[in-house]
Coordinates of N, CA and C and ligand atoms in Angstrom, one line a residue:
M1 N -16.9 3.7 11.1 CA -17.1 2.4 10.4 C -15.8 1.7 10.2
V2 N -15.7 0.5 10.5 CA -14.4 -0.2 10.3 C -14.5 -0.8 8.8
C3 N -13.6 -0.4 8.0 CA -13.6 -0.7 6.6 C -12.8 -2.0 6.4
M4 N -13.4 -3.1 6.2 CA -12.7 -4.4 5.9 C -12.5 -4.6 4.4
P5 N -11.3 -5.0 4.0 CA -11.2 -5.2 2.6 C -12.0 -6.4 2.1
K6 N -12.3 -6.3 0.8 CA -13.0 -7.4 0.2 C -12.2 -8.7 0.4
K7 N -12.9 -9.8 0.7 CA -12.1 -11.0 1.0 C -11.4 -11.4 -0.3
S8 N -10.1 -11.7 -0.1 CA -9.3 -12.0 -1.2 C -8.0 -12.6 -0.7
F9 N -7.0 -12.8 -1.5 CA -5.8 -13.5 -1.0 C -5.2 -12.7 0.2
G10 N -4.8 -13.3 1.2 CA -4.2 -12.7 2.4 C -5.2 -12.2 3.4
D11 N -6.5 -12.2 3.1 CA -7.5 -11.8 4.1 C -7.8 -12.9 5.1
N12 N -8.3 -12.5 6.3 CA -8.7 -13.4 7.3 C -10.0 -14.1 6.8
A13 N -10.1 -15.4 7.2 CA -11.4 -16.1 7.1 C -12.1 -15.8 8.4
A14 N -13.4 -15.9 8.4 CA -14.2 -15.6 9.6 C -13.7 -16.6 10.7
G15 N -13.5 -16.1 11.8 CA -13.3 -16.9 13.0 C -11.9 -16.9 13.6
R16 N -11.0 -16.4 13.3 CA -9.8 -16.2 12.6 C -8.6 -15.8 13.3
K17 N -7.5 -16.0 12.7 CA -6.2 -15.6 13.2 C -6.0 -14.1 13.0
P18 N -5.1 -13.5 13.9 CA -4.9 -12.1 13.6 C -4.1 -11.9 12.3
S19 N -4.4 -10.8 11.7 CA -3.6 -10.5 10.4 C -3.6 -9.0 10.2
A20 N -2.8 -8.6 9.2 CA -2.7 -7.1 8.9 C -4.1 -6.5 8.7
A21 N -5.1 -7.3 8.2 CA -6.4 -6.8 8.0 C -7.0 -6.1 9.2
D22 N -6.6 -6.6 10.4 CA -7.1 -6.0 11.6 C -6.6 -4.6 11.9
F23 N -5.6 -4.2 11.1 CA -4.9 -2.9 11.3 C -5.1 -2.0 10.2
M24 N -6.0 -2.4 9.3 CA -6.2 -1.7 8.0 C -7.0 -0.4 8.3
P25 N -6.4 0.8 7.8 CA -7.2 2.0 8.0 C -8.3 2.2 7.0
D26 N -9.3 3.0 7.3 CA -10.3 3.4 6.3 C -9.7 4.1 5.1
D27 N -8.8 5.0 5.5 CA -8.1 5.8 4.4 C -7.0 5.0 3.8
R28 N -7.2 4.7 2.6 CA -6.2 3.8 1.9 C -5.1 4.5 1.1
S29 N -4.9 5.8 1.4 CA -3.8 6.5 0.8 C -2.5 5.9 1.3
L30 N -1.4 6.1 0.5 CA -0.1 5.4 0.9 C 0.4 5.9 2.2
P31 N 0.3 7.3 2.5 CA 0.8 7.7 3.8 C 0.0 7.1 5.0
S32 N -1.3 7.0 4.8 CA -2.2 6.4 5.8 C -1.9 4.9 6.0
L33 N -1.7 4.2 4.9 CA -1.4 2.8 5.0 C 0.0 2.6 5.7
K34 N 1.0 3.4 5.3 CA 2.3 3.3 5.9 C 2.2 3.5 7.4
H35 N 1.5 4.5 7.8 CA 1.4 4.9 9.2 C 0.7 3.7 9.9
A36 N -0.4 3.2 9.4 CA -1.1 2.1 10.1 C -0.2 0.9 10.2
A37 N 0.6 0.6 9.1 CA 1.5 -0.6 9.1 C 2.6 -0.5 10.2
E38 N 2.9 0.8 10.5 CA 4.0 0.9 11.6 C 3.5 0.3 12.9
H39 N 2.2 0.2 13.1 CA 1.7 -0.3 14.3 C 1.1 -1.8 14.2
C40 N 1.4 -2.4 13.1 CA 0.8 -3.7 12.8 C 1.4 -4.8 13.7
Q41 N 0.5 -5.6 14.3 CA 0.9 -6.7 15.1 C 0.1 -7.9 14.5
G42 N 0.0 -8.0 13.2 CA -0.8 -9.0 12.6 C -0.1 -10.4 12.6
C43 N 1.1 -10.5 12.9 CA 1.8 -11.7 13.2 C 2.9 -11.5 14.2
E44 N 3.7 -12.5 14.5 CA 4.8 -12.3 15.5 C 6.0 -11.5 15.1
L45 N 6.1 -11.3 13.8 CA 7.4 -10.7 13.3 C 7.7 -9.3 13.8
Y46 N 6.7 -8.5 14.2 CA 7.0 -7.2 14.6 C 7.8 -7.2 15.9
K47 N 7.8 -8.3 16.7 CA 8.4 -8.3 18.0 C 9.9 -8.1 18.0
D48 N 10.6 -8.8 17.0 CA 12.0 -8.8 17.0 C 12.6 -7.8 16.0
A49 N 11.8 -7.4 15.1 CA 12.4 -6.5 14.0 C 12.4 -5.0 14.6
T50 N 13.3 -4.2 13.9 CA 13.4 -2.8 14.4 C 12.1 -2.0 14.0
Q51 N 11.6 -2.2 12.8 CA 10.5 -1.4 12.4 C 9.8 -2.0 11.2
T52 N 8.6 -1.6 10.9 CA 8.0 -2.0 9.6 C 8.7 -1.3 8.5
V53 N 8.9 -2.1 7.4 CA 9.5 -1.5 6.2 C 8.4 -1.5 5.1
F54 N 7.7 -0.4 4.9 CA 6.6 -0.4 4.0 C 7.1 -0.1 2.6
G55 N 6.3 -0.3 1.6 CA 6.7 0.0 0.2 C 6.9 1.5 0.0
E56 N 7.7 1.8 -1.0 CA 8.0 3.1 -1.4 C 8.2 3.3 -2.9
G57 N 8.0 4.5 -3.3 CA 8.3 4.8 -4.7 C 7.2 5.7 -5.4
S58 N 7.2 5.6 -6.7 CA 6.2 6.4 -7.5 C 4.8 6.0 -7.1
V59 N 3.9 7.0 -7.0 CA 2.5 6.8 -6.7 C 1.7 6.3 -7.9
S60 N 2.3 6.5 -9.1 CA 1.7 5.9 -10.3 C 2.8 5.2 -11.0
P61 N 3.3 4.1 -10.5 CA 4.5 3.5 -11.0 C 4.4 2.8 -12.4
Q62 N 5.5 2.8 -13.1 CA 5.6 2.0 -14.3 C 5.5 0.6 -14.0
I63 N 6.2 0.2 -13.0 CA 6.2 -1.2 -12.5 C 6.2 -1.2 -11.0
L64 N 5.4 -2.1 -10.4 CA 5.5 -2.4 -8.9 C 6.3 -3.7 -8.7
F65 N 7.4 -3.6 -8.0 CA 8.2 -4.7 -7.7 C 7.9 -5.3 -6.3
V66 N 7.8 -6.6 -6.2 CA 7.5 -7.2 -4.9 C 8.6 -8.2 -4.5
G67 N 9.3 -7.9 -3.4 CA 10.4 -8.7 -2.9 C 9.8 -9.7 -1.9
E68 N 10.7 -10.2 -1.1 CA 10.3 -11.2 0.0 C 10.0 -10.4 1.3
Q69 N 11.0 -9.9 1.9 CA 10.9 -9.2 3.1 C 12.1 -8.3 3.3
P70 N 12.1 -7.3 4.2 CA 13.3 -6.5 4.3 C 14.4 -7.3 4.9
G71 N 15.6 -6.9 4.5 CA 16.8 -7.6 5.1 C 17.4 -6.8 6.2
D72 N 18.5 -7.1 6.7 CA 19.2 -6.5 7.8 C 19.3 -5.0 7.6
M73 N 19.8 -4.5 6.5 CA 20.0 -3.1 6.2 C 18.6 -2.4 6.1
E74 N 17.7 -3.0 5.4 CA 16.4 -2.4 5.3 C 15.7 -2.2 6.6
D75 N 15.8 -3.2 7.5 CA 15.3 -3.2 8.8 C 15.8 -2.0 9.6
K76 N 17.1 -1.7 9.5 CA 17.7 -0.6 10.2 C 17.3 0.7 9.6
A77 N 17.3 0.8 8.2 CA 17.1 2.0 7.5 C 15.6 2.4 7.4
G78 N 14.7 1.3 7.4 CA 13.3 1.6 7.3 C 12.8 1.8 5.8
H79 N 13.7 1.4 4.9 CA 13.4 1.6 3.5 C 13.6 0.2 2.7
P80 N 12.8 -0.1 1.7 CA 13.0 -1.4 1.0 C 14.2 -1.3 0.0
F81 N 14.8 -2.4 -0.2 CA 15.9 -2.6 -1.2 C 17.0 -1.5 -1.1
V82 N 17.5 -1.3 0.0 CA 18.7 -0.4 0.2 C 20.0 -1.2 0.5
G83 N 19.9 -2.5 0.7 CA 21.1 -3.3 1.0 C 21.7 -3.9 -0.2
P84 N 22.5 -5.0 -0.1 CA 23.2 -5.6 -1.2 C 22.3 -6.0 -2.4
A85 N 21.1 -6.6 -2.0 CA 20.2 -7.0 -3.1 C 19.6 -5.8 -3.8
G86 N 19.4 -4.8 -3.0 CA 18.8 -3.5 -3.6 C 19.9 -2.9 -4.6
K87 N 21.1 -3.0 -4.2 CA 22.2 -2.4 -5.1 C 22.2 -3.2 -6.4
L88 N 22.1 -4.5 -6.3 CA 22.2 -5.3 -7.5 C 20.9 -5.0 -8.4
L89 N 19.8 -4.8 -7.7 CA 18.6 -4.5 -8.4 C 18.7 -3.2 -9.1
D90 N 19.3 -2.2 -8.4 CA 19.6 -0.9 -9.1 C 20.4 -1.0 -10.4
R91 N 21.4 -1.9 -10.3 CA 22.3 -2.1 -11.5 C 21.5 -2.7 -12.6
A92 N 20.6 -3.7 -12.3 CA 19.8 -4.3 -13.3 C 18.8 -3.4 -13.9
L93 N 18.2 -2.5 -13.0 CA 17.2 -1.6 -13.5 C 17.8 -0.6 -14.5
E94 N 19.0 -0.2 -14.1 CA 19.7 0.8 -15.0 C 20.0 0.1 -16.4
A95 N 20.5 -1.2 -16.3 CA 20.8 -1.9 -17.5 C 19.5 -2.1 -18.4
A96 N 18.4 -2.2 -17.7 CA 17.1 -2.4 -18.5 C 16.5 -1.1 -18.8
D97 N 17.2 0.0 -18.6 CA 16.7 1.4 -18.9 C 15.4 1.7 -18.1
L98 N 15.3 1.2 -16.9 CA 14.2 1.6 -16.0 C 14.7 2.5 -14.9
Q99 N 13.9 3.5 -14.5 CA 14.3 4.5 -13.5 C 13.7 4.0 -12.2
R100 N 14.5 4.0 -11.2 CA 14.0 3.6 -9.8 C 12.9 4.5 -9.4
A101 N 13.1 5.8 -9.7 CA 12.1 6.8 -9.2 C 10.7 6.6 -9.9
E102 N 10.7 5.9 -11.0 CA 9.4 5.7 -11.6 C 8.7 4.4 -11.3
C103 N 9.3 3.7 -10.4 CA 8.8 2.4 -10.0 C 8.4 2.4 -8.5
Y104 N 7.8 1.4 -8.0 CA 7.4 1.2 -6.6 C 7.9 -0.1 -6.1
F105 N 8.5 -0.1 -4.9 CA 9.2 -1.3 -4.4 C 8.6 -1.6 -3.1
T106 N 8.2 -2.9 -3.0 CA 7.6 -3.3 -1.7 C 8.0 -4.8 -1.4
N107 N 7.5 -5.3 -0.4 CA 7.8 -6.7 0.0 C 6.5 -7.5 0.4
T108 N 6.6 -8.8 0.3 CA 5.5 -9.7 0.6 C 5.2 -9.5 2.1
V109 N 6.3 -9.5 2.9 CA 6.2 -9.4 4.4 C 7.0 -8.2 4.8
K110 N 6.4 -7.4 5.7 CA 6.9 -6.0 5.9 C 7.9 -6.0 7.1
H111 N 8.1 -7.1 7.9 CA 9.0 -7.1 8.9 C 10.1 -8.1 8.6
F112 N 11.4 -7.7 9.1 CA 12.5 -8.6 8.9 C 12.5 -9.8 9.8
K113 N 12.5 -11.0 9.2 CA 12.6 -12.2 10.0 C 14.0 -12.7 10.0
F114 N 14.5 -13.0 11.1 CA 16.0 -13.4 11.2 C 16.2 -14.3 12.4
E115 N 17.4 -14.9 12.4 CA 17.9 -15.6 13.6 C 19.3 -15.1 13.9
W116 N 19.7 -15.0 15.1 CA 21.0 -14.5 15.5 C 22.0 -15.6 15.2
R117 N 23.1 -15.3 14.6 CA 24.3 -16.2 14.4 C 25.4 -15.4 14.9
G118 N 25.8 -15.6 16.2 CA 26.8 -14.7 16.8 C 26.2 -13.3 16.9
K119 N 26.9 -12.4 16.3 CA 26.4 -11.0 16.3 C 25.7 -10.6 15.1
R120 N 25.6 -11.6 14.2 CA 24.9 -11.3 12.9 C 23.5 -11.8 12.9
R121 N 22.6 -11.0 12.2 CA 21.2 -11.4 12.0 C 21.1 -12.0 10.7
L122 N 20.8 -13.3 10.6 CA 20.7 -14.0 9.4 C 19.2 -14.1 8.9
H123 N 19.0 -13.8 7.7 CA 17.6 -13.9 7.1 C 17.0 -15.2 7.3
K124 N 15.8 -15.3 7.7 CA 15.0 -16.5 7.8 C 13.8 -16.4 6.9
T125 N 13.5 -17.4 6.1 CA 12.4 -17.4 5.2 C 11.1 -17.3 6.0
P126 N 10.2 -16.4 5.7 CA 8.9 -16.3 6.4 C 8.1 -17.5 6.2
R127 N 7.3 -17.8 7.2 CA 6.3 -19.0 7.2 C 5.1 -18.6 6.5
Q128 N 4.3 -19.6 6.0 CA 3.1 -19.3 5.3 C 2.1 -18.4 6.1
I129 N 2.1 -18.7 7.4 CA 1.1 -18.0 8.3 C 1.5 -16.5 8.4
E130 N 2.8 -16.2 8.3 CA 3.3 -14.8 8.4 C 3.0 -14.1 7.0
I131 N 3.2 -14.9 5.9 CA 3.0 -14.4 4.6 C 1.5 -14.0 4.5
N132 N 0.6 -15.0 4.9 CA -0.8 -14.7 4.8 C -1.2 -13.6 5.6
A133 N -0.7 -13.5 6.8 CA -1.0 -12.4 7.7 C -0.7 -11.0 7.1
C134 N 0.4 -11.0 6.4 CA 0.9 -9.7 5.9 C 0.3 -9.3 4.5
L135 N -0.2 -10.2 3.8 CA -0.7 -9.9 2.4 C -1.7 -8.8 2.3
P136 N -2.6 -8.5 3.3 CA -3.5 -7.4 3.1 C -2.7 -6.1 2.9
W137 N -1.5 -5.9 3.4 CA -0.8 -4.7 3.1 C -0.4 -4.6 1.6
L138 N 0.0 -5.7 1.1 CA 0.4 -5.7 -0.3 C -0.8 -5.5 -1.2
R139 N -1.9 -6.1 -0.9 CA -3.1 -5.9 -1.6 C -3.5 -4.5 -1.6
A140 N -3.4 -3.9 -0.4 CA -3.8 -2.5 -0.3 C -2.9 -1.5 -1.1
E141 N -1.6 -1.8 -1.0 CA -0.7 -1.0 -1.8 C -1.0 -1.1 -3.3
I142 N -1.3 -2.3 -3.7 CA -1.6 -2.5 -5.2 C -2.9 -1.8 -5.5
N143 N -3.9 -1.9 -4.7 CA -5.2 -1.3 -4.9 C -5.0 0.2 -5.0
T144 N -4.1 0.8 -4.2 CA -3.9 2.2 -4.2 C -3.1 2.7 -5.3
V145 N -2.0 2.1 -5.7 CA -1.1 2.7 -6.7 C -1.5 2.1 -8.1
K146 N -2.3 1.1 -8.2 CA -2.8 0.5 -9.4 C -1.8 0.4 -10.5
P147 N -0.8 -0.4 -10.3 CA 0.2 -0.5 -11.4 C -0.3 -1.3 -12.6
D148 N 0.1 -1.0 -13.8 CA -0.2 -1.8 -14.9 C 0.6 -3.1 -14.9
V149 N 1.8 -3.0 -14.4 CA 2.8 -4.1 -14.4 C 3.3 -4.4 -13.0
I150 N 3.2 -5.7 -12.6 CA 3.8 -6.1 -11.4 C 4.9 -7.1 -11.7
V151 N 6.1 -6.9 -11.0 CA 7.2 -7.9 -11.2 C 7.4 -8.5 -9.8
L152 N 7.2 -9.8 -9.7 CA 7.4 -10.6 -8.4 C 8.8 -11.1 -8.4
L153 N 9.6 -10.7 -7.4 CA 11.0 -11.1 -7.3 C 11.1 -12.3 -6.3
G154 N 11.4 -13.4 -6.9 CA 11.7 -14.6 -6.1 C 10.5 -15.4 -5.7
A155 N 10.8 -16.6 -5.1 CA 9.8 -17.6 -4.8 C 8.7 -17.2 -3.8
T156 N 9.2 -16.4 -2.8 CA 8.2 -16.1 -1.7 C 7.1 -15.2 -2.3
A157 N 7.5 -14.2 -3.1 CA 6.5 -13.3 -3.7 C 5.6 -14.0 -4.7
A158 N 6.3 -14.8 -5.5 CA 5.5 -15.5 -6.6 C 4.6 -16.6 -6.0
K159 N 5.0 -17.3 -5.0 CA 4.1 -18.3 -4.4 C 3.0 -17.7 -3.6
A160 N 3.3 -16.5 -3.0 CA 2.2 -15.8 -2.3 C 1.1 -15.4 -3.2
V161 N 1.4 -15.1 -4.4 CA 0.4 -14.7 -5.4 C -0.2 -15.9 -6.1
F162 N 0.7 -16.8 -6.6 CA 0.2 -17.9 -7.5 C 0.1 -19.3 -6.8
G163 N 0.4 -19.4 -5.5 CA 0.3 -20.6 -4.8 C 1.6 -21.4 -4.7
K164 N 1.6 -22.4 -3.8 CA 2.9 -23.0 -3.5 C 3.5 -23.9 -4.6
D165 N 2.7 -24.2 -5.6 CA 3.3 -25.0 -6.7 C 4.0 -24.2 -7.8
F166 N 3.9 -22.9 -7.6 CA 4.6 -22.0 -8.6 C 6.1 -22.3 -8.7
K167 N 6.6 -22.4 -9.9 CA 8.1 -22.7 -10.0 C 8.7 -21.5 -10.8
I168 N 9.5 -20.7 -10.1 CA 10.2 -19.6 -10.8 C 11.0 -20.2 -12.0
T169 N 11.7 -21.3 -11.7 CA 12.6 -21.8 -12.8 C 11.8 -22.1 -14.1
Q170 N 10.6 -22.5 -13.9 CA 9.8 -22.8 -15.1 C 9.0 -21.7 -15.7
Q171 N 8.7 -20.7 -14.8 CA 7.7 -19.7 -15.3 C 8.2 -18.3 -15.2
R172 N 9.5 -18.1 -15.0 CA 10.1 -16.8 -15.0 C 10.0 -16.1 -16.3
G173 N 9.9 -14.8 -16.3 CA 10.0 -14.0 -17.6 C 8.7 -14.2 -18.5
Q174 N 7.7 -14.8 -17.9 CA 6.5 -14.9 -18.8 C 5.4 -14.0 -18.3
L175 N 4.5 -13.6 -19.2 CA 3.3 -12.9 -18.8 C 2.3 -13.8 -18.1
L176 N 1.9 -13.5 -16.9 CA 1.0 -14.4 -16.1 C -0.3 -13.7 -15.9
Q177 N -1.3 -14.6 -15.7 CA -2.7 -14.1 -15.5 C -2.9 -13.9 -14.0
S178 N -3.4 -12.7 -13.6 CA -3.7 -12.5 -12.2 C -4.7 -11.4 -12.1
D179 N -5.5 -11.4 -11.0 CA -6.4 -10.2 -10.8 C -5.6 -9.1 -10.2
L180 N -4.4 -9.2 -9.9 CA -3.6 -8.1 -9.2 C -3.4 -6.9 -10.1
A181 N -3.1 -7.2 -11.3 CA -2.8 -6.1 -12.3 C -2.9 -6.7 -13.7
P182 N -3.0 -5.8 -14.7 CA -3.2 -6.3 -16.1 C -2.0 -7.2 -16.5
K183 N -0.8 -6.9 -16.0 CA 0.3 -7.7 -16.5 C 1.2 -8.0 -15.3
V184 N 1.4 -9.3 -15.1 CA 2.2 -9.8 -13.9 C 3.3 -10.7 -14.4
M185 N 4.5 -10.5 -13.9 CA 5.6 -11.4 -14.3 C 6.4 -11.8 -13.1
A186 N 7.0 -12.9 -13.1 CA 7.8 -13.3 -11.9 C 9.2 -13.6 -12.5
T187 N 10.2 -13.2 -11.6 CA 11.6 -13.6 -12.0 C 12.3 -13.9 -10.7
V188 N 13.6 -14.1 -10.8 CA 14.4 -14.5 -9.6 C 14.5 -13.3 -8.7
H189 N 14.9 -13.6 -7.5 CA 15.2 -12.5 -6.5 C 16.7 -12.1 -6.7
P190 N 17.0 -10.8 -6.7 CA 18.4 -10.4 -6.9 C 19.3 -11.1 -5.8
S191 N 18.9 -11.4 -4.6 CA 19.8 -12.0 -3.7 C 20.2 -13.4 -4.1
S192 N 19.4 -14.1 -5.0 CA 19.8 -15.4 -5.5 C 21.0 -15.2 -6.4
I193 N 21.1 -14.1 -7.1 CA 22.2 -13.8 -8.0 C 23.5 -13.6 -7.2
L194 N 23.3 -12.9 -6.0 CA 24.5 -12.7 -5.1 C 25.0 -14.0 -4.6
R195 N 24.1 -15.0 -4.5 CA 24.6 -16.3 -3.9 C 25.1 -17.2 -5.0
A196 N 25.2 -16.8 -6.2 CA 25.7 -17.7 -7.3 C 27.1 -18.3 -6.9
I197 N 27.3 -19.5 -7.4 CA 28.5 -20.2 -6.9 C 29.8 -19.6 -7.4
D198 N 29.9 -19.0 -8.6 CA 31.1 -18.3 -9.0 C 30.8 -17.1 -9.9
D199 N 31.8 -16.4 -10.2 CA 31.7 -15.1 -11.0 C 31.0 -15.3 -12.3
E200 N 31.3 -16.4 -12.9 CA 30.8 -16.7 -14.3 C 29.3 -16.9 -14.2
S201 N 28.8 -17.7 -13.2 CA 27.4 -18.0 -13.1 C 26.7 -16.7 -12.6
R202 N 27.4 -15.9 -11.8 CA 26.7 -14.7 -11.3 C 26.5 -13.7 -12.5
E203 N 27.5 -13.6 -13.4 CA 27.3 -12.7 -14.6 C 26.2 -13.2 -15.4
R204 N 26.1 -14.5 -15.6 CA 25.1 -15.1 -16.5 C 23.7 -14.9 -15.9
E205 N 23.6 -15.1 -14.6 CA 22.3 -15.0 -13.9 C 21.9 -13.5 -14.0
L206 N 22.9 -12.6 -13.8 CA 22.5 -11.2 -13.9 C 22.0 -10.8 -15.3
E207 N 22.7 -11.4 -16.3 CA 22.2 -11.1 -17.7 C 20.8 -11.6 -17.9
E208 N 20.5 -12.8 -17.3 CA 19.1 -13.3 -17.5 C 18.1 -12.5 -16.7
F209 N 18.5 -12.0 -15.6 CA 17.6 -11.1 -14.8 C 17.4 -9.8 -15.5
I210 N 18.4 -9.2 -16.1 CA 18.2 -8.0 -16.9 C 17.3 -8.2 -18.1
A211 N 17.5 -9.4 -18.7 CA 16.6 -9.7 -19.8 C 15.1 -9.8 -19.4
D212 N 14.9 -10.3 -18.2 CA 13.5 -10.3 -17.7 C 13.0 -8.9 -17.4
L213 N 13.9 -8.1 -16.9 CA 13.4 -6.7 -16.6 C 13.2 -5.9 -17.9
K214 N 14.0 -6.2 -18.9 CA 13.7 -5.6 -20.2 C 12.4 -6.0 -20.8
F215 N 12.0 -7.3 -20.6 CA 10.7 -7.8 -21.0 C 9.6 -7.0 -20.2
A216 N 9.8 -6.9 -18.9 CA 8.8 -6.1 -18.1 C 8.7 -4.7 -18.6
K217 N 9.8 -4.1 -19.1 CA 9.7 -2.8 -19.6 C 8.8 -2.7 -20.9
T218 N 9.0 -3.8 -21.7 CA 8.1 -3.8 -22.9 C 6.7 -3.9 -22.5
L219 N 6.4 -4.6 -21.4 CA 5.0 -4.7 -21.0 C 4.4 -3.3 -20.6
T220 N 5.3 -2.5 -20.0 CA 4.8 -1.1 -19.7 C 4.6 -0.3 -20.9
E221 N 5.4 -0.5 -21.9 CA 5.2 0.2 -23.2 C 3.9 -0.2 -23.9
S222 N 3.6 -1.5 -23.9 CA 2.3 -1.9 -24.5 C 1.1 -1.4 -23.7
C223 N 1.3 -1.2 -22.4 CA 0.2 -0.6 -21.6 C -0.1 0.8 -22.0
T224 N 1.1 1.6 -22.2 CA 0.9 3.0 -22.5 C 0.2 3.1 -23.9
E225 N 0.7 2.3 -24.8 CA 0.1 2.3 -26.2 C -1.4 2.1 -26.2
S226 N -1.8 1.1 -25.4 CA -3.2 0.7 -25.4 C -4.1 1.6 -24.6
S227 N -3.5 2.5 -23.8 CA -4.4 3.4 -22.9 C -4.6 4.7 -23.6
Ligands
URA1 N1 15.2 -8.4 -0.1 C1 13.9 -8.2 -0.3 O1 13.2 -9.1 -0.7 N2 13.4 -7.0 0.0 C2 14.2 -6.0 0.4 O2 13.6 -4.9 0.7 C3 15.6 -6.2 0.6 C4 16.1 -7.4 0.3
SF4_2 FE1 2.1 -7.0 10.5 FE2 3.3 -8.0 8.3 FE3 4.8 -7.2 10.3 FE4 3.4 -9.4 10.6 S1 5.1 -9.0 9.1 S2 3.5 -7.8 12.1 S3 1.5 -8.9 9.4 S4 3.5 -5.9 9.1

């Protein structure tokens, strides 16, 4: 039997364009999902990238983090958040007293989208059609690990969940309503901090990011108390 997910965000409408839903396995365990995603051709992005970068981390995470897409280093390594943005995220997690090993890290889109600039591969923002095509993987990961708290990192992840009018600048660091998890929060993407115009702004933005992660940690504590 082909097991199709319940229609929800990211799923195909009848009649339809290809999407990750066409590659969804019956067995929704993480190893099975990861294996199936390795062969996904739900959009064009698999063609130029090195490999699928699936989510990783604790199978019952304190927090599930959602980024945008793998970067150059993640594409080569096959693991999420191992490049410069991942290093900054590690620093912020530590400052917020969160353990990387107790969280789960994934991306809205599982293949690296880029353009060549000389010998460098420069990140390109995924299009809506690619985001929609890939969302069944994120939905499946969330359904499997069932996090109490989800933190959306940056506009791509936040808009994928809350729609195109969502504004990180206005709604960061707040508890948001979603069917994805009991507690959902959005904040900036760590790569936006790396792009800050000077050291002073970078430090300030990092402090604000850490404050958001500390708030996310308090959300995990209230989950534990109520359960
Ligand atoms: N940026 C992301 O959004 N995800 C990664 O895995 C790395 C960088
Ligand atoms: Fe499949 Fe997502 Fe990769 Fe597109 S980006 S091919 S939907 S895994």
